[in-house]
XYZ file of C-alpha atoms in Angstrom:
675
model
C -129.253 12.029 68.085
C -130.333 8.506 68.949
C -130.844 6.541 65.743
C -131.064 3.064 67.316
C -132.524 1.887 70.625
C -131.007 -1.305 71.999
C -132.295 -3.460 74.864
C -130.902 -6.280 76.936
C -133.312 -9.232 77.092
C -133.296 -11.051 80.432
C -134.369 -9.002 83.479
C -134.885 -6.009 81.194
C -137.753 -7.003 78.880
C -138.121 -10.640 79.947
C -138.028 -12.049 83.455
C -138.520 -15.504 84.974
C -140.848 -17.131 87.487
C -137.750 -18.165 89.469
C -135.180 -15.969 91.158
C -131.701 -16.689 89.839
C -131.138 -17.808 86.217
C -129.249 -20.864 87.505
C -132.519 -22.196 88.940
C -133.497 -22.980 85.322
C -130.799 -25.676 85.318
C -132.265 -27.297 88.426
C -135.727 -27.354 86.839
C -134.204 -28.818 83.685
C -132.611 -31.539 85.806
C -136.025 -32.343 87.304
C -137.514 -32.766 83.815
C -134.608 -34.951 82.711
C -134.874 -37.106 85.853
C -138.600 -37.594 85.290
C -137.951 -38.580 81.671
C -135.209 -41.041 82.678
C -132.545 -39.238 80.612
C -130.212 -38.759 83.591
C -129.649 -40.847 86.704
C -128.062 -38.131 88.888
C -130.075 -35.732 91.033
C -131.369 -32.424 89.626
C -128.869 -30.625 91.877
C -125.977 -32.670 90.470
C -127.159 -32.006 86.922
C -127.461 -28.274 87.630
C -123.905 -28.204 89.014
C -122.550 -30.033 85.942
C -124.447 -27.666 83.627
C -123.130 -24.553 85.387
C -119.523 -25.810 85.482
C -119.621 -26.740 81.799
C -120.974 -23.306 80.880
C -118.329 -21.554 82.993
C -115.389 -23.614 81.735
C -116.381 -23.345 78.068
C -117.002 -19.608 78.425
C -113.533 -19.115 79.932
C -111.990 -21.113 77.092
C -113.950 -19.453 74.263
C -113.964 -15.922 75.682
C -117.761 -15.689 75.379
C -120.791 -17.903 76.179
C -120.634 -21.137 74.195
C -123.702 -22.217 72.196
C -126.169 -24.324 74.165
C -125.616 -27.351 71.935
C -121.876 -27.299 72.743
C -122.597 -26.882 76.459
C -125.012 -29.837 76.362
C -122.402 -32.013 74.628
C -119.913 -31.144 77.367
C -122.453 -32.050 80.069
C -123.068 -35.387 78.348
C -119.360 -36.182 78.572
C -119.111 -35.101 82.210
C -122.105 -37.187 83.278
C -121.166 -40.212 81.154
C -124.332 -40.108 79.025
C -124.740 -41.376 75.489
C -123.961 -38.679 72.871
C -127.524 -38.597 71.539
C -128.689 -37.414 74.980
C -127.312 -33.937 74.187
C -130.404 -33.136 72.119
C -132.663 -34.123 75.020
C -130.704 -31.788 77.303
C -131.097 -28.880 74.871
C -134.802 -29.545 74.338
C -135.427 -29.803 78.090
C -133.705 -26.491 78.847
C -135.497 -24.651 76.062
C -138.767 -26.122 77.305
C -138.116 -24.852 80.838
C -137.274 -21.387 79.525
C -140.612 -21.353 77.684
C -142.380 -22.305 80.913
C -140.764 -19.760 83.235
C -140.207 -16.687 81.069
C -142.651 -13.800 81.313
C -142.562 -10.253 79.915
C -141.495 -7.551 82.336
C -144.651 -5.511 83.027
C -144.525 -2.375 80.939
C -141.874 -3.728 78.554
C -144.256 -3.841 75.577
C -145.082 -0.162 76.084
C -141.420 0.830 76.544
C -140.428 -0.943 73.350
C -143.277 0.708 71.439
C -142.120 4.114 72.697
C -138.557 3.354 71.566
C -139.756 2.393 68.089
C -141.758 5.613 67.776
C -138.782 7.627 68.987
C -136.378 6.320 66.329
C -138.849 5.491 63.590
C -137.384 2.014 63.192
C -137.250 -1.364 64.929
C -135.389 -1.898 68.178
C -132.318 -4.057 68.691
C -132.044 -6.822 71.296
C -128.571 -7.688 72.596
C -128.018 -10.557 75.030
C -125.186 -12.508 76.672
C -126.552 -16.053 76.631
C -125.837 -19.554 75.302
C -129.401 -19.694 73.955
C -129.638 -19.587 70.140
C -130.914 -16.454 68.450
C -133.743 -18.354 66.755
C -135.077 -19.426 70.142
C -134.739 -15.900 71.555
C -136.780 -14.592 68.641
C -139.442 -17.216 69.298
C -139.532 -16.335 72.985
C -139.820 -12.585 72.395
C -142.459 -13.017 69.715
C -144.532 -15.295 71.959
C -144.712 -12.520 74.557
C -145.453 -9.794 71.953
C -142.071 -8.132 72.434
C -140.713 -8.700 68.899
C -142.027 -6.925 65.812
C -141.006 -6.969 62.136
C -137.968 -4.790 61.669
C -136.485 -5.623 65.076
C -133.000 -7.165 65.124
C -131.417 -9.529 67.639
C -127.826 -10.337 68.554
C -126.961 -13.250 70.845
C -123.423 -13.687 72.144
C -123.209 -17.414 71.460
C -124.163 -17.049 67.790
C -122.041 -13.907 67.239
C -118.831 -15.073 68.895
C -118.573 -12.053 71.195
C -120.248 -10.863 74.376
C -121.253 -7.702 76.209
C -119.205 -8.589 79.281
C -115.973 -8.251 77.316
C -117.463 -5.481 75.171
C -116.829 -7.075 71.779
C -120.518 -7.642 71.050
C -121.151 -3.888 71.011
C -118.635 -3.486 68.181
C -120.227 -6.387 66.276
C -123.703 -4.838 66.580
C -122.582 -1.353 65.528
C -120.685 -2.719 62.509
C -123.609 -4.837 61.304
C -126.074 -2.011 61.766
C -123.732 0.383 59.980
C -124.273 2.982 62.707
C -121.885 5.160 64.643
C -121.614 3.937 68.276
C -122.619 7.352 69.643
C -125.938 7.105 67.756
C -126.935 3.905 69.583
C -128.625 4.005 72.996
C -128.679 0.840 75.113
C -130.792 -0.126 78.154
C -129.979 -3.049 80.449
C -129.957 -4.319 84.021
C -126.247 -5.192 84.421
C -124.065 -2.277 85.491
C -120.890 -3.683 83.970
C -122.086 -5.457 80.834
C -124.919 -3.130 79.874
C -123.628 0.235 81.066
C -119.862 0.338 81.641
C -118.893 -1.712 78.599
C -121.463 -0.070 76.341
C -120.118 3.381 77.228
C -116.519 2.236 76.814
C -117.370 1.245 73.258
C -118.941 4.598 72.480
C -122.609 3.774 73.053
C -124.923 5.740 75.254
C -126.301 3.495 78.011
C -128.850 3.569 80.815
C -129.102 1.294 83.812
C -132.559 -0.239 84.351
C -132.427 -2.497 87.413
C -136.172 -2.882 87.896
C -136.040 -6.501 86.795
C -133.140 -7.410 89.099
C -133.838 -9.099 92.419
C -134.162 -6.654 95.314
C -132.797 -7.331 98.817
C -135.867 -9.267 99.950
C -135.887 -11.416 96.823
C -132.157 -12.084 97.052
C -132.638 -13.298 100.619
C -135.333 -15.689 99.396
C -133.102 -16.901 96.573
C -130.272 -17.696 98.993
C -132.573 -20.201 100.711
C -133.427 -22.006 97.463
C -131.348 -25.111 98.231
C -132.936 -25.359 101.709
C -136.484 -25.240 100.332
C -136.143 -27.460 97.256
C -136.427 -24.361 95.085
C -139.704 -23.046 96.537
C -138.095 -19.882 97.920
C -136.608 -19.277 94.456
C -140.110 -19.513 93.035
C -141.220 -17.053 95.717
C -138.386 -14.716 94.689
C -139.488 -14.892 91.060
C -143.156 -14.404 91.960
C -142.220 -11.495 94.208
C -140.274 -9.800 91.434
C -143.070 -10.215 88.890
C -145.749 -9.021 91.325
C -143.622 -6.061 92.387
C -142.980 -5.001 88.800
C -146.643 -5.414 87.898
C -147.794 -3.403 90.910
C -145.387 -0.528 90.196
C -146.427 -0.558 86.527
C -150.030 -0.122 87.710
C -149.069 2.872 89.836
C -148.375 1.378 93.284
C -145.780 2.893 95.590
C -142.515 1.013 94.792
C -141.507 0.611 98.454
C -144.924 -0.711 99.448
C -145.006 -3.087 96.472
C -141.554 -4.403 97.383
C -142.675 -5.123 100.964
C -145.925 -6.743 99.908
C -144.202 -9.043 97.443
C -140.924 -9.698 99.249
C -142.068 -9.910 102.898
C -145.862 -10.202 103.059
C -146.177 -12.793 100.278
C -143.690 -15.313 101.795
C -145.371 -14.993 105.214
C -148.844 -15.589 103.828
C -147.780 -18.380 101.471
C -145.798 -20.132 104.199
C -148.745 -20.091 106.588
C -151.294 -20.895 103.879
C -149.324 -23.930 102.686
C -149.011 -25.118 106.301
C -152.762 -24.747 106.846
C -153.515 -26.775 103.721
C -151.119 -29.478 104.886
C -152.633 -29.553 108.376
C -156.111 -29.827 106.894
C -155.025 -32.918 104.994
C -153.184 -34.495 107.925
C -156.094 -33.872 110.325
C -158.672 -34.876 107.691
C -160.561 -31.587 108.026
C -163.609 -31.112 105.827
C -163.989 -27.354 106.253
C -161.760 -24.458 107.260
C -163.181 -21.236 108.696
C -160.986 -18.123 108.635
C -161.948 -15.673 111.374
C -162.535 -12.074 110.457
C -160.763 -9.694 110.252
C -157.172 -10.949 110.131
C -158.430 -14.061 108.394
C -159.411 -12.083 105.303
C -155.964 -11.969 103.711
C -155.130 -15.435 105.103
C -158.153 -16.832 103.257
C -157.260 -14.952 100.066
C -153.933 -16.815 99.992
C -154.889 -20.207 101.460
C -157.883 -20.755 99.156
C -155.911 -20.686 95.872
C -153.127 -22.745 97.473
C -155.697 -25.372 98.469
C -157.236 -25.352 95.003
C -153.818 -25.707 93.377
C -153.004 -28.666 95.639
C -156.448 -30.157 94.846
C -157.256 -30.273 98.536
C -160.728 -31.551 99.395
C -161.052 -29.141 102.314
C -163.303 -26.150 101.591
C -162.397 -22.657 102.829
C -164.877 -20.160 104.305
C -164.907 -16.731 105.929
C -166.490 -16.540 109.384
C -167.710 -13.278 110.888
C -166.681 -13.069 114.514
C -164.655 -11.023 116.957
C -163.927 -10.491 120.610
C -166.728 -7.931 120.559
C -169.177 -10.488 119.179
C -168.132 -13.631 121.068
C -166.846 -12.645 124.501
C -170.148 -11.450 125.903
C -172.224 -14.432 124.629
C -169.686 -16.771 126.214
C -170.536 -15.309 129.642
C -174.121 -16.527 129.168
C -172.952 -20.129 128.794
C -173.457 -22.202 131.972
C -169.805 -23.230 131.951
C -168.537 -19.961 130.476
C -166.131 -17.594 132.149
C -166.935 -14.633 134.331
C -167.023 -11.196 132.719
C -164.370 -9.977 135.116
C -161.751 -12.110 133.351
C -162.014 -9.952 130.240
C -162.021 -6.747 132.226
C -158.976 -7.528 134.357
C -156.710 -8.561 131.487
C -154.756 -5.383 130.707
C -151.465 -6.934 129.671
C -151.612 -5.493 126.151
C -152.657 -1.938 127.089
C -150.564 1.019 128.162
C -153.683 3.095 128.860
C -156.580 1.482 130.741
C -159.690 3.537 129.991
C -163.428 3.045 130.440
C -163.836 2.875 126.665
C -161.349 0.007 126.384
C -162.875 -1.876 129.305
C -166.428 -1.550 128.028
C -165.465 -2.414 124.456
C -164.545 -5.915 125.603
C -168.202 -6.431 126.458
C -169.544 -4.779 123.336
C -170.504 -1.570 125.116
C -169.800 2.072 124.400
C -169.409 4.682 127.163
C -172.393 6.529 125.709
C -174.694 3.489 126.021
C -173.395 2.601 129.490
C -173.839 6.176 130.710
C -177.427 6.259 129.472
C -178.090 2.986 131.302
C -176.731 3.811 134.751
C -175.773 7.497 134.741
C -172.483 6.987 136.585
C -170.075 9.951 136.190
C -167.293 7.416 135.770
C -168.788 6.453 132.400
C -169.428 9.946 131.101
C -168.410 9.998 127.413
C -166.298 13.151 127.839
C -163.863 11.328 130.135
C -164.122 7.820 128.697
C -160.617 7.827 127.221
C -158.602 8.915 130.244
C -156.524 6.447 132.254
C -158.451 4.868 135.129
C -156.907 4.632 138.579
C -157.060 1.362 140.533
C -159.969 2.669 142.629
C -161.867 3.753 139.517
C -161.366 0.344 137.953
C -162.814 -1.317 141.055
C -165.803 1.046 140.872
C -166.327 0.076 137.237
C -166.270 -3.641 138.135
C -168.987 -3.044 140.733
C -171.179 -1.255 138.183
C -170.855 -4.215 135.843
C -171.516 -6.787 138.590
C -174.803 -5.469 140.019
C -177.377 -2.890 139.081
C -179.046 -1.764 135.856
C -175.893 -1.987 133.751
C -175.234 -5.565 134.868
C -178.863 -6.513 134.148
C -178.639 -4.998 130.677
C -175.437 -6.927 129.975
C -177.060 -10.185 131.044
C -180.031 -9.645 128.705
C -177.721 -8.741 125.817
C -175.474 -11.747 126.521
C -178.436 -14.143 126.413
C -179.801 -12.634 123.202
C -176.430 -12.692 121.457
C -175.740 -16.223 122.715
C -178.839 -17.496 120.891
C -178.101 -15.497 117.737
C -174.465 -16.599 117.674
C -175.537 -20.250 117.781
C -177.986 -19.678 114.933
C -175.242 -17.990 112.909
C -172.771 -20.850 113.482
C -175.435 -23.397 112.507
C -176.326 -21.379 109.427
C -172.687 -21.131 108.248
C -172.111 -24.869 108.652
C -169.686 -24.648 111.561
C -171.792 -27.162 113.523
C -172.720 -29.372 110.534
C -171.427 -32.959 110.375
C -167.765 -33.259 109.505
C -164.431 -32.129 110.862
C -163.978 -28.361 111.134
C -160.837 -26.269 111.560
C -160.751 -22.648 112.784
C -157.937 -20.470 111.395
C -156.705 -17.271 113.041
C -153.481 -15.336 113.580
C -153.132 -16.033 117.352
C -151.998 -15.303 120.096
C -153.529 -16.739 123.240
C -156.661 -18.383 121.869
C -159.089 -16.498 124.092
C -161.582 -15.810 121.306
C -161.441 -19.507 120.388
C -162.247 -20.377 123.976
C -165.298 -18.097 123.818
C -166.443 -19.868 120.658
C -166.118 -23.280 122.242
C -167.908 -22.244 125.433
C -170.908 -21.116 123.386
C -170.888 -24.342 121.362
C -170.477 -26.530 124.428
C -173.341 -24.794 126.230
C -175.743 -25.937 123.489
C -174.204 -29.386 123.067
C -172.938 -28.491 119.592
C -169.873 -30.303 118.170
C -166.563 -28.594 118.843
C -164.013 -27.824 116.097
C -161.557 -30.622 115.453
C -158.636 -28.184 115.256
C -157.616 -24.566 115.728
C -154.756 -23.404 113.496
C -152.706 -20.301 114.337
C -149.777 -18.398 112.915
C -148.307 -18.370 116.428
C -149.155 -18.947 120.096
C -147.688 -17.230 123.137
C -146.405 -18.804 126.322
C -149.588 -18.417 128.356
C -151.875 -19.821 125.644
C -152.376 -23.152 127.421
C -153.493 -21.594 130.706
C -155.867 -19.148 128.981
C -157.301 -21.653 126.493
C -157.579 -24.619 128.832
C -155.877 -27.991 128.240
C -158.603 -29.508 126.041
C -158.716 -26.640 123.559
C -154.928 -26.306 123.659
C -154.511 -29.973 122.747
C -156.576 -29.389 119.586
C -154.602 -26.287 118.647
C -151.521 -26.036 116.468
C -149.261 -23.103 115.617
C -146.955 -22.660 112.652
C -144.357 -19.921 113.067
C -143.749 -20.333 116.787
C -145.529 -21.933 119.729
C -144.095 -20.679 122.997
C -146.598 -22.736 124.975
C -144.936 -25.889 123.607
C -141.428 -24.440 123.100
C -141.599 -25.075 119.346
C -140.758 -23.135 116.227
C -138.657 -20.035 115.805
C -137.856 -17.915 118.820
C -139.954 -14.814 119.422
C -137.434 -12.215 120.507
C -139.450 -9.071 121.200
C -143.002 -8.074 122.003
C -143.111 -5.964 118.841
C -142.909 -9.182 116.817
C -146.659 -9.549 117.359
C -147.218 -6.124 115.836
C -144.877 -7.063 113.002
C -146.884 -10.147 112.026
C -150.294 -8.555 112.538
C -149.311 -5.629 110.316
C -149.129 -8.021 107.353
C -152.595 -9.466 108.097
C -154.313 -6.193 109.004
C -157.730 -5.584 107.474
C -159.819 -2.506 106.783
C -163.068 -4.495 106.911
C -165.755 -3.529 109.456
C -165.710 -5.045 112.916
C -168.321 -7.614 113.888
C -170.152 -6.205 116.917
C -172.771 -8.934 117.204
C -175.550 -10.617 115.252
C -179.083 -9.778 114.136
C -181.838 -11.374 112.065
C -182.278 -9.852 108.595
C -184.775 -11.391 106.183
C -184.859 -14.674 108.022
C -181.068 -15.011 108.093
C -178.646 -14.202 110.854
C -176.266 -11.499 109.699
C -173.298 -9.912 111.424
C -173.782 -6.444 112.865
C -170.903 -4.583 111.264
C -169.284 -1.438 112.615
C -166.962 0.530 110.364
C -163.585 0.915 112.024
C -162.588 4.479 112.793
C -159.236 3.918 111.097
C -160.711 2.088 108.062
C -160.029 4.820 105.505
C -156.451 5.316 106.681
C -155.810 1.568 106.710
C -157.319 1.124 103.260
C -155.075 3.851 101.859
C -152.023 1.793 102.814
C -153.341 -1.701 102.245
C -155.057 -1.363 98.857
C -151.834 -1.743 96.877
C -150.535 -4.270 99.411
C -153.458 -6.653 98.902
C -153.371 -6.281 95.103
C -149.639 -7.022 95.025
C -150.059 -10.132 97.174
C -152.804 -11.365 94.834
C -150.529 -10.863 91.824
C -147.776 -12.766 93.633
C -150.033 -15.760 94.323
C -151.010 -15.928 90.652
C -147.358 -15.772 89.568
C -146.300 -18.382 92.132
C -148.978 -20.893 91.154
C -148.180 -20.514 87.459
C -145.149 -22.627 88.339
C -147.319 -25.340 89.898
C -148.521 -26.101 93.441
C -146.298 -25.456 96.435
C -144.604 -28.722 97.381
C -146.367 -30.626 100.128
C -144.467 -31.328 103.330
C -142.187 -28.294 102.994
C -142.033 -25.888 105.943
C -141.082 -22.296 105.153
C -141.188 -21.030 108.759
C -137.444 -20.439 109.155
C -137.150 -18.740 105.771
C -140.143 -16.516 106.493
C -138.805 -15.585 109.930
C -135.520 -14.433 108.390
C -137.458 -12.344 105.868
C -139.551 -10.741 108.591
C -136.687 -9.930 110.927
C -134.427 -8.629 108.151
C -137.117 -6.096 107.289
C -138.373 -5.308 110.799
C -134.958 -4.860 112.415
C -133.242 -3.044 109.515
C -135.818 -1.347 107.262
C -134.804 0.941 104.454
C -135.826 4.583 104.590
C -138.462 4.304 101.856
C -139.790 1.080 103.408
C -140.118 2.682 106.838
C -141.903 5.687 105.372
C -144.302 3.484 103.393
C -145.110 0.841 106.026
C -144.721 3.122 109.036
C -147.804 5.132 108.049
C -150.030 2.070 108.627
C -152.516 3.087 111.361
C -152.480 1.186 114.640
C -154.854 1.256 117.577
C -155.261 -0.528 120.898
C -159.023 -0.041 120.679
C -161.212 -2.738 119.152
C -162.877 -0.229 116.829
C -159.732 1.538 115.608
C -160.356 4.519 117.886
C -157.374 6.789 118.648
C -155.187 5.212 115.979
C -151.594 6.323 115.472
C -149.024 5.568 112.758
C -147.072 2.363 113.210
C -143.755 4.237 113.088
C -144.088 8.026 113.359
C -140.865 9.912 112.534
C -138.997 11.443 115.456
C -139.324 15.155 116.154
C -136.678 17.195 117.973
C -139.251 18.572 120.419
C -140.378 15.041 121.376
C -136.772 13.957 121.990
C -136.072 16.966 124.186
C -139.234 16.414 126.215
C -138.480 12.725 126.622
C -134.935 13.321 127.805
C -136.097 15.921 130.326
C -138.712 13.547 131.713
C -136.906 10.187 131.637
C -133.229 10.850 130.929
C -131.189 8.134 129.219
C -134.000 5.619 129.814
C -136.244 7.517 127.377
C -137.483 5.675 124.323
C -139.658 7.016 121.500
C -143.345 6.160 121.693
C -143.367 3.875 118.698
C -144.686 0.397 118.007
C -141.843 -0.095 115.494
C -138.721 1.643 116.765
C -136.457 0.628 113.885
C -139.084 2.012 111.501
C -139.287 5.265 113.435
C -135.503 5.606 113.335
C -135.326 4.942 109.599
C -138.202 7.335 108.846
C -136.608 10.181 110.824
C -134.080 12.700 109.533
C -130.423 11.486 109.613
C -129.394 13.486 112.734
C -132.403 12.286 114.730
C -131.917 8.753 113.432
C -128.342 8.786 114.709
C -129.503 10.204 118.034
C -132.038 7.445 118.576
C -129.515 4.753 117.711
C -127.104 6.362 120.157
C -129.772 6.208 122.871
C -130.365 2.547 122.091
C -126.640 1.777 122.422
C -126.486 3.692 125.711
C -129.456 1.732 127.060
C -127.846 -1.565 126.101
C -124.566 -0.594 127.727
C -126.398 0.583 130.848
C -127.991 -2.848 131.176
C -124.593 -4.489 130.802
C -122.911 -2.558 133.634
C -124.537 -4.553 136.487
C -123.589 -7.778 134.707
C -119.962 -6.673 134.437
C -119.890 -5.837 138.146
C -121.380 -9.241 138.989
C -118.745 -10.978 136.874
C -115.960 -9.034 138.594
C -117.293 -10.036 142.005
C -117.419 -13.674 140.900
C -113.850 -13.505 139.604
C -112.635 -11.974 142.877
C -114.390 -14.736 144.841
C -112.761 -17.423 142.687
C -109.279 -15.946 143.064
C -109.694 -15.561 146.816
C -109.319 -19.293 147.232
C -110.942 -21.706 149.722
């Protein structure tokens, strides 16, 4: 029978707003530098503090009291002896600032007290004094009368060596087998507790996961910001799971989505200051989550730039741009099929804000019959469609609609302040800036002021030619800009899907504009995949919001710091090598090539034996699964099918290498042949 419940403290009932515990020493060094107590850098102080703790612990056989550690640091740094108190006070102050209760810990402790009918016991390996630990636990409502606490520094023994478990059992007067311990460290909290007769359970929820550890490893490269992101990720993840979110989805939202959104949001805020922008407009729908993150970052940095949400889309802006005197021809939108594997009448018409049903009613062409609108069009059928849109009743209807929407779009932009005096920035994900070009063509046609800047997550290589040189010169990209050969390298086409998956929205599409009660409002069309998207993204968005709150509790994100490289490593580590639970959670996100979410499919559907057999019969070794995220599909499939797909991938790689080997052999033979 369990008579006593014992708990580790750090990363079991308390956690920190930073990743690794050693980051506390760096923050302490920053406080001491600001106060003029030390003259070395925070990094040098942190190193001295860690070495002193390690050396004293090795000599004493357990963590030395903080006061002794501080006195040793004073000697090593050549400070006056009275500075030791300032070092202790600074470290305790930082611990007060960064410590937070693990979500759900209060409830778990209450359950333990009810189970045993007595107070719980806290056992910790730490140089911090017991009196301070009591203060910390009480401040976060984790300590109640009747609870007992044992700290290794004050007791002269530690959990790592196992002696502290004997000390606790002796003082409690309990048999070891009647004490049950819970902690996050496998060796100190589980192995050693069991060796000394206790029952023990491993609770690693508060430990850093793989995404958070990757962030923590970049702490020195980011002046500690990635460590703050690791701590915020952990706290948001724990909070989300405590509220009932899927653990795998919460881990991805906090450990991958949050760094991406914070990195871009901080860059946008910095660009707004550098370019002296008065207002930022985040384009729907991808801009929804970007705005949710950038707005609090701007407020935390006390930026003067205001942030707004702007309703717009390719559906709403492409057609009005064709009514502008200097706008592009409609055919440009219709001929651009680079992103589509299936070219159907529905997809073609959607670019002009038309449905097959409406087009069929207008002109009666069998080509536009709704019952065949989703089949692949041949080259001749595409030419026939272009002719229908160039002349005749359908073309006339498009011209009238373009002119009407052109006027309404201008009224909407005026109403939302896009054309008001001041410098405006437009924020979007990317990739080629075609929707931004449509916006500017409409503005230019009415002699309205153009945006001072367009800010993107990334731009592709052909962005300059599609945007035009003037618009391109006023555009900037953060993560990568292939058109200028800047930023991280985009390796695969699926990287676009990867990034867009973390900014995906379930909000309605903007089809156009209409006047409602004297105001111009967006005509919204509910996406076909909205319910399926919302089912995946609800917990994702909530977790990101929790992460932003936790991050900003530690202060604003440092200005001038670029997180692009760190974020890219986070993204690729997940996208190239997802875990099974991650692939199952994120792979169910719906994806569609249609503007309205029509014919959506999962991002990474698991492989089926029948599909593999059919693919091999049709394409042989060149077969690849129909998946937007192949690594996710492999991870989500059963182990035999996963191994089969990876084998196919290796075979494909080797097949591509064979011609190169032959070419090298021919070159070597030519070299050895002589002149």
